[in-house]
CSV table of C-alpha atoms in Angstrom, one decimal:
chain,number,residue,atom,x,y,z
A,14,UNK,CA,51.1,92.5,63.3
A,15,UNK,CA,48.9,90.8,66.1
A,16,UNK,CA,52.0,90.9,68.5
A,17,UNK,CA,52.6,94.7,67.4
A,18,UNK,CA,49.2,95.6,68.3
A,19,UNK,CA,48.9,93.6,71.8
A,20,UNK,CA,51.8,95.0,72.4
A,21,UNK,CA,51.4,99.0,71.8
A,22,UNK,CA,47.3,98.7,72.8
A,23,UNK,CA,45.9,101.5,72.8
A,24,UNK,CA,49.4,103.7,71.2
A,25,UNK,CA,48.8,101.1,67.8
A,26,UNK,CA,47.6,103.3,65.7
A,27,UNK,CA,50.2,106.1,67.0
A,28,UNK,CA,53.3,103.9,66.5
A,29,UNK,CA,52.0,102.7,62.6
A,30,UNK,CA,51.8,106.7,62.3
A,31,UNK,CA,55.7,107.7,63.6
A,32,UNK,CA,56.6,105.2,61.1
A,33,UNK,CA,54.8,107.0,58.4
A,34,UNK,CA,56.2,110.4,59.6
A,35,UNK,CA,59.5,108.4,59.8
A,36,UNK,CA,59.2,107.6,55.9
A,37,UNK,CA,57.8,110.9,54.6
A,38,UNK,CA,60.1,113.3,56.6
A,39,UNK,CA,63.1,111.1,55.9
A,40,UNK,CA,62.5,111.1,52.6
A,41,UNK,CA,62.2,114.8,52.1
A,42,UNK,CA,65.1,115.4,54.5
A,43,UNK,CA,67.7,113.6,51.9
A,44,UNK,CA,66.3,114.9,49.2
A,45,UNK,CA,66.4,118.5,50.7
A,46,UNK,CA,69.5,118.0,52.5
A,47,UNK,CA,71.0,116.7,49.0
A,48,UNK,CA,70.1,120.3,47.6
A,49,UNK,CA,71.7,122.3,50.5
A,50,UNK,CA,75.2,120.6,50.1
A,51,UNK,CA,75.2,121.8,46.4
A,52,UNK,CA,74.1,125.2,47.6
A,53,UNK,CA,76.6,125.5,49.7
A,54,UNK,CA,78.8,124.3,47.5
A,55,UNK,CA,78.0,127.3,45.2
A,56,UNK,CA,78.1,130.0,47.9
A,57,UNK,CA,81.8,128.5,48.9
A,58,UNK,CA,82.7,128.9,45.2
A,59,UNK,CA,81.0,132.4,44.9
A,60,UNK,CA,82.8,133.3,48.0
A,61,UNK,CA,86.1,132.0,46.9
A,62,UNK,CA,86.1,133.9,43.5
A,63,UNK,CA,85.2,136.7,45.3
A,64,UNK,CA,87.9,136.7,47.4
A,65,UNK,CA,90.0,136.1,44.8
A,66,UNK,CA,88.5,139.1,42.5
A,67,UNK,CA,90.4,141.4,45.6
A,68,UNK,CA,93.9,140.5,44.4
A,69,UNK,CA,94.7,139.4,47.9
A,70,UNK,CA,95.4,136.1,47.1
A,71,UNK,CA,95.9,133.6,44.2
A,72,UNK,CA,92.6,131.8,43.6
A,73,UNK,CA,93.6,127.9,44.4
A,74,UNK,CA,94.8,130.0,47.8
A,75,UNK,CA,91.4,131.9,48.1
A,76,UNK,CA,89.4,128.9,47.5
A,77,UNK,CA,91.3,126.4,50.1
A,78,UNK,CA,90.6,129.3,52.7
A,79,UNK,CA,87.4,129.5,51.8
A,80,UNK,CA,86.3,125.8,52.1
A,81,UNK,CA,88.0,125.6,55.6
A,82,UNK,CA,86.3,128.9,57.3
A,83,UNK,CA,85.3,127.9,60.5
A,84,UNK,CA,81.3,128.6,59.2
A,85,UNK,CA,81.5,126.6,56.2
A,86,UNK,CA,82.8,123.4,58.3
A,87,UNK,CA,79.9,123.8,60.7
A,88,UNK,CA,77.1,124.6,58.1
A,89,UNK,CA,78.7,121.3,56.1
A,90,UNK,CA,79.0,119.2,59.3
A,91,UNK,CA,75.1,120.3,60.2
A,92,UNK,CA,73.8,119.4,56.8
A,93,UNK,CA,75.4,116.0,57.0
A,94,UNK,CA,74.6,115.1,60.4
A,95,UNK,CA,70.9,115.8,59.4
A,96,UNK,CA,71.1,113.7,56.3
A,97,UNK,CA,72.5,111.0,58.4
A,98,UNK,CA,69.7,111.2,60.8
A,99,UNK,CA,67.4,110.9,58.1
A,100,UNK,CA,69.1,108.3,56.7
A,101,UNK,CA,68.9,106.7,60.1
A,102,UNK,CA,65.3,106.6,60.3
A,103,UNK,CA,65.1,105.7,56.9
A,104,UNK,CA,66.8,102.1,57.6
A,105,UNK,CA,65.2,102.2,60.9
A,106,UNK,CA,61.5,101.9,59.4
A,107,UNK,CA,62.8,99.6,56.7
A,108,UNK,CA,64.7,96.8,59.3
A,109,UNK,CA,63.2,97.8,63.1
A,110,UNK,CA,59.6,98.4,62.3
A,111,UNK,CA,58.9,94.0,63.0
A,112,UNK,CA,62.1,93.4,65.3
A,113,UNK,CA,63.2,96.7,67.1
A,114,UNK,CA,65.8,95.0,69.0
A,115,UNK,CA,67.9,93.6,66.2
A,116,UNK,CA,71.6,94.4,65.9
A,117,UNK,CA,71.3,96.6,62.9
A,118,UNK,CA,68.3,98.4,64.2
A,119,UNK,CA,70.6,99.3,67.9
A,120,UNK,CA,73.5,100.5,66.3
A,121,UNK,CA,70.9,102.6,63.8
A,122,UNK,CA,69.5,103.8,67.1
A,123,UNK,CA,72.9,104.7,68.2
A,124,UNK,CA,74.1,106.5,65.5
A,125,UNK,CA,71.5,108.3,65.0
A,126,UNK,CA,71.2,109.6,68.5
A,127,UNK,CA,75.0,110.5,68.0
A,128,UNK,CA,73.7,113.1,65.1
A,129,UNK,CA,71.6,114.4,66.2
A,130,UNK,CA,73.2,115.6,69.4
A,131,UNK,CA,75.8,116.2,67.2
A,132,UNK,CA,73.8,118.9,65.3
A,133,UNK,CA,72.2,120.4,68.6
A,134,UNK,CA,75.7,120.9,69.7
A,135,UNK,CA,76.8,122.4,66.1
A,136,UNK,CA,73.5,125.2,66.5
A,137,UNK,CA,74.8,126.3,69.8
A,138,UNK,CA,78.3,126.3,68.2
A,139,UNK,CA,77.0,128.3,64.8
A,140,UNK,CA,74.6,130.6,66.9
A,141,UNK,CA,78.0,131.4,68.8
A,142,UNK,CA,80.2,132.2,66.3
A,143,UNK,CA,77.6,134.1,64.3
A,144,UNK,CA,76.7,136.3,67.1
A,145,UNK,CA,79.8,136.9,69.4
A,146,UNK,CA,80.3,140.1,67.7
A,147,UNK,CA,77.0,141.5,68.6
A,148,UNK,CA,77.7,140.0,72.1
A,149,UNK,CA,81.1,142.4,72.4
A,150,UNK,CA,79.1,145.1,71.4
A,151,UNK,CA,76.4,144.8,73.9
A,152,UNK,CA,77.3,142.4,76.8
A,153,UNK,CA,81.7,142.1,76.4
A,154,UNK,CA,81.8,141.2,79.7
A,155,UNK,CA,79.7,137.9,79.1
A,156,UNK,CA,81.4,136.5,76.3
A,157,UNK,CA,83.4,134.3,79.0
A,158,UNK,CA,80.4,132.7,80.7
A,159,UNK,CA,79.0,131.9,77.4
A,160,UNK,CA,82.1,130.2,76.1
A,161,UNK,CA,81.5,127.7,79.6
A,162,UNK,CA,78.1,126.7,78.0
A,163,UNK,CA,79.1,125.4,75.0
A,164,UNK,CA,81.8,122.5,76.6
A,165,UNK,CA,79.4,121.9,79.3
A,166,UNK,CA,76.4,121.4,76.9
A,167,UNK,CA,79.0,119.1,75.0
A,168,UNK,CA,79.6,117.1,77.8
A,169,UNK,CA,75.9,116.3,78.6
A,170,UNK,CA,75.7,115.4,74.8
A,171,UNK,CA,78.5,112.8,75.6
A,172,UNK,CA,76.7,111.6,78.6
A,173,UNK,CA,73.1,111.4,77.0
A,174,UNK,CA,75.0,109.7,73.5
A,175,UNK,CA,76.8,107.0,76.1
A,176,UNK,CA,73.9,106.3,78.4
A,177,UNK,CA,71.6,105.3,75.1
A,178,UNK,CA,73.8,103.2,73.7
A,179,UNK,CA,73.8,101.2,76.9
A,180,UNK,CA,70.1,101.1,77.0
A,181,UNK,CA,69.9,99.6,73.6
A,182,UNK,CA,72.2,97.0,73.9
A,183,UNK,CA,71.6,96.3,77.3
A,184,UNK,CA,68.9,93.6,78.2
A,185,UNK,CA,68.5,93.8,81.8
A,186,UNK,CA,65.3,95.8,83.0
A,187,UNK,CA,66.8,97.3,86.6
A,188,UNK,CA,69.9,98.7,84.0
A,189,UNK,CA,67.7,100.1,81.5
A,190,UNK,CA,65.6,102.0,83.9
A,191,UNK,CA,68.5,103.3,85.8
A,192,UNK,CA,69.9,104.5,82.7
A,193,UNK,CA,66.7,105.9,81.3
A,194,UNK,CA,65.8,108.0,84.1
A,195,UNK,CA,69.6,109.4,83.5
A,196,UNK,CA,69.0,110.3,80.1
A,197,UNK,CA,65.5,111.9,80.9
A,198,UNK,CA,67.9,114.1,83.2
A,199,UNK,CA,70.2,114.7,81.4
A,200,UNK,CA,68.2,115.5,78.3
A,201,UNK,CA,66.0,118.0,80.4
A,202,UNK,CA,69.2,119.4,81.8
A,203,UNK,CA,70.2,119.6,78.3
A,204,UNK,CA,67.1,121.1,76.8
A,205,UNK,CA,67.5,124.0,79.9
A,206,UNK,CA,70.8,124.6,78.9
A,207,UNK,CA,70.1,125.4,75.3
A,208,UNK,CA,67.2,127.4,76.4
A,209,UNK,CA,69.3,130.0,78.8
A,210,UNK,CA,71.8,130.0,76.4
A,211,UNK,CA,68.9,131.1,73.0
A,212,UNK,CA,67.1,133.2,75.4
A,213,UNK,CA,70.5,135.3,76.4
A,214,UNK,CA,70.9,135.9,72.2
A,215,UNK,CA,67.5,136.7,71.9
A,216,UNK,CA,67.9,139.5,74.2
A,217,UNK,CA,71.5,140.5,72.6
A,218,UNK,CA,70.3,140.5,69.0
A,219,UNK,CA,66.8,142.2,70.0
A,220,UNK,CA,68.7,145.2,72.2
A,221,UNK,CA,71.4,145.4,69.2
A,222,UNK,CA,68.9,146.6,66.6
A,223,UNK,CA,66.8,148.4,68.6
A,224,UNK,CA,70.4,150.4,69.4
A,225,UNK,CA,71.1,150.7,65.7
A,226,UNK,CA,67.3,151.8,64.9
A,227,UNK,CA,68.2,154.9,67.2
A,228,UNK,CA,71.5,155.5,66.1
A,229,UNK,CA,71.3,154.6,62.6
A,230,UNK,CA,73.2,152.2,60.0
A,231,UNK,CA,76.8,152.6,58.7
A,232,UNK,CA,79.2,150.4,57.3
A,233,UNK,CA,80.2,149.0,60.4
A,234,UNK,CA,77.1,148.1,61.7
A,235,UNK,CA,74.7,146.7,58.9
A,236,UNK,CA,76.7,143.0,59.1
A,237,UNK,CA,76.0,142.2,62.5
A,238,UNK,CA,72.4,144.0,61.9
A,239,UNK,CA,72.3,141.1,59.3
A,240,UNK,CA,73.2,138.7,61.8
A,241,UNK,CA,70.6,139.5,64.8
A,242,UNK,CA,68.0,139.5,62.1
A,243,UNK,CA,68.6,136.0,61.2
A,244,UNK,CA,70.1,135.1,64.3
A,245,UNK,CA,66.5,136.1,66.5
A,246,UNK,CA,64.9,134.0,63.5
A,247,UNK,CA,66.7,131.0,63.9
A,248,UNK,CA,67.0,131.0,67.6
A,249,UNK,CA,62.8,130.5,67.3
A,250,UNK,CA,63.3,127.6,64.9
A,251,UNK,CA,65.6,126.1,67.7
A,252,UNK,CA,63.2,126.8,70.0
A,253,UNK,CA,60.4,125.4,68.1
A,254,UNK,CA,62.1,122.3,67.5
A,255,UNK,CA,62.6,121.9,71.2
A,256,UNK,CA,59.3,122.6,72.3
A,257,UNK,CA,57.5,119.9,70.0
A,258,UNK,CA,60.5,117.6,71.1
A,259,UNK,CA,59.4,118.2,75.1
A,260,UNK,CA,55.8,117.7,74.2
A,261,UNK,CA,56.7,114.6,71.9
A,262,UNK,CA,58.4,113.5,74.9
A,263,UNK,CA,55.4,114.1,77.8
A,264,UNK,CA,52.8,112.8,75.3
A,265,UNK,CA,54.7,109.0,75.4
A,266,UNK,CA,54.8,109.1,79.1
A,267,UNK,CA,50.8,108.8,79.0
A,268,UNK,CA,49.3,105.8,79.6
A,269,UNK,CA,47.3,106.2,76.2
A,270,UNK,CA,47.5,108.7,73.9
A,271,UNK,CA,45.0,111.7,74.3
A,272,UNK,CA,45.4,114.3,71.7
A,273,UNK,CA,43.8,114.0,68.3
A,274,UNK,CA,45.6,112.1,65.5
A,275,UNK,CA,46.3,115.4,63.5
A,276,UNK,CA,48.4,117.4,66.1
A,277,UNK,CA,50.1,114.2,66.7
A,278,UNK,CA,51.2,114.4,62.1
A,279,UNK,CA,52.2,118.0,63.1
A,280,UNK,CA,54.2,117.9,66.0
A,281,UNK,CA,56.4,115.0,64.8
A,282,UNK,CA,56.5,116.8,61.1
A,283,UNK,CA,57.5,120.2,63.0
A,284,UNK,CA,60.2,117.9,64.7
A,285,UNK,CA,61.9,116.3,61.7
A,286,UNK,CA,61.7,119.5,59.1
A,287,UNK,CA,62.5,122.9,61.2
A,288,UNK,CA,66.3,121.3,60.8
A,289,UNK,CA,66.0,121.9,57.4
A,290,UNK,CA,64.5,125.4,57.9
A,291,UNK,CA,67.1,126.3,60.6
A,292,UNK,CA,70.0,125.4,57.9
A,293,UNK,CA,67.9,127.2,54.8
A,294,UNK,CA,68.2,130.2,57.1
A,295,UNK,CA,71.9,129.9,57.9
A,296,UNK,CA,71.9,129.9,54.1
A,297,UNK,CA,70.0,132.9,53.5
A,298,UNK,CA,72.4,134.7,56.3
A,299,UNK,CA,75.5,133.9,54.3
A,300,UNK,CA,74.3,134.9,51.3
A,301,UNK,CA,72.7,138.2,53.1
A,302,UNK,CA,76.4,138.7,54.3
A,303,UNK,CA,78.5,138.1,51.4
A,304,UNK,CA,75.9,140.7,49.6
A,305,UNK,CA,76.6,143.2,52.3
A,306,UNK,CA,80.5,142.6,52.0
A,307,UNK,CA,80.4,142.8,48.5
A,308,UNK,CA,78.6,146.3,48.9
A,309,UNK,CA,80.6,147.5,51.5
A,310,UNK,CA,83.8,146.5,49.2
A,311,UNK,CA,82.2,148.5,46.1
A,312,UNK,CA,81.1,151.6,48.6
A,313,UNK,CA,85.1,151.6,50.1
A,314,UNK,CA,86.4,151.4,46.2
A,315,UNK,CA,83.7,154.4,45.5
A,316,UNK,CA,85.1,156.3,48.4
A,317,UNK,CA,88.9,155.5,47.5
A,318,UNK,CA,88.3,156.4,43.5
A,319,UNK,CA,86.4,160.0,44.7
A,320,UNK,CA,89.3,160.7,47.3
A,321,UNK,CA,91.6,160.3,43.9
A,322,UNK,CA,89.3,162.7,42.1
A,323,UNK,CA,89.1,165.0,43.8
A,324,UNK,CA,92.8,165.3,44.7
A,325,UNK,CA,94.0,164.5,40.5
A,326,UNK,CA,91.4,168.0,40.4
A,327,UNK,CA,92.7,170.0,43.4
A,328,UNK,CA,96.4,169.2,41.6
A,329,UNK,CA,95.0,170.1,38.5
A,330,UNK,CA,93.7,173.5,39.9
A,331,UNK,CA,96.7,174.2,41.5
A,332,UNK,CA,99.0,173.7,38.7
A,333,UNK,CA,96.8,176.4,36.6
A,334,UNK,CA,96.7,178.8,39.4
A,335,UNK,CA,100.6,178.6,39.7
């Protein structure tokens, strides 16, 4: 512990803290992550026997088509590359806390960097497919442009993922600080990308229901009203995230720390738990939208059934009048 403490100086007392927030946060995040996969396994069921109730389709069929919707792969591949992250820390506190530099602890490193760009890459992918609809409606002529963002964010995940691992295995000092002033580039880079790219569905989803507070709600419309209002909610829990991530980031480049111990619990708690409240809110969406589809099924069956009414009566009329 002497070692630790000459070595960290004044940041002691900062570092034994990360590794508390380390344990805590990891701790809740596999425990809450653990929850979300069987709530979404419940939604893909409830979907599945919904689809099924329409007669489209047998239900084995309905159910297959369900699991492998484009959404439900990218909610299940978000929840799983948080848990792994967690998980990551998790071993990392237990094994890298005395010897940071083992083998175990650099490949935990690794990995773990992996997910979680993996899962910043998944929100742009999910705040994509969510809102492209709303983007047709308002900006069509954008949807392009924004498809360019999401390989080219991709690719500076790649470089940031590659560019780590050589830094942990790497002992020389002249190629770690080569490579660590690339991944402070790139991760700013990175962090500018995603911020454009929120900013732009900010504006989309904001200027789409203030169009359908004018013109009022119909069937057509209340889905993607759905979606901007959880969409403009989870584009500020991305950007939240990023912003204590950027502070995080400036506060370690300080000689020694100078904010008080308390901000320094909430900024890394922020960090590690608005994943979780990003996916609850994906969540809540999907159910919000199969609520509205299954009301929007019921109102089209109302209309058909009164259309059949009313034309079994206008027969019924016309046969007594003859």
């Amino acid at each position: 512990m002497e070692n630790a403490t000459t070595e960290w100086g004044p940041w002691q007392a900062y570092v034994d803290a990360q590794y508390v927030f380390y344990l805590e946060d990891g701790w809740i995040t596999v425990v809450a992550s653990v929850v979300q996969l069987f709530l979404l396994l419940s939604l893909i069921l409830n979907e599945g026997r919904n689809f099924a109730s329409s007669g489209l389709t047998s239900k084995t069929t309905s159910l297959r088509k369900t699991i492998f919707k484009p959404i439900n792969i990218i909610l299940l591949s978000m929840v799983l590359c948080n848990l792994g992250s967690a998980i990551g820390n998790l071993i990392w506190v237990q094994f890298g806390r005395d010897d940071s530099y083992n083998l175990l602890t650099q490949i935990v490193s690794v990995v773990t960097v992996t997910l979680g760009g993996l899962f910043q890459l998944l929100v742009m992918v999910n705040t994509w497919h969510r809102g492209r609809h709303v983007v047709n409606v308002v900006f069509p002529r954008s949807a392009c442009l924004l498809r360019m963002i999401l390989p080219f964010y991709a690719i500076l995940q790649i470089i940031q993922i590659i560019a780590t691992g050589i830094y942990m295995i790497t002992g020389d000092l002249k190629i770690q600080s080569l490579v660590g002033t690339i991944i402070y580039a790139v991760s700013i880079a990175a962090a500018a990308s995603m911020l454009l790219f929120d900013i732009f569905f900010i504006a989309v989803f904001s200027i789409y229901l203030n169009r359908i507070k004018l013109e009022g709600l119909n069937l057509d419309t209340k889905r993607l009203a759905v979606v901007s209002q959880y969409g403009i909610a989870s584009v500020v829990c991305v950007q939240i995230t990023l912003a204590a991530n950027i502070v995080i980031n400036q506060i370690w480049l300080e000689t020694a720390p100078q904010l008080d111990m308390n901000l320094w619990y909430a900024l890394y708690h922020v960090l590690d738990l608005t994943p979780l409240a990003y996916i609850s809110l994906q969540f809540a969406m999907k159910l919000a939208l199969l609520k509205e589809k299954s009301r929007e099924q019921n109102a089209r069956v109302e209309v058909v059934e009164n259309a059949k009414r009313i034309s079994k009566q206008k027969e019924t009329f016309s046969g007594r009048s003859s």
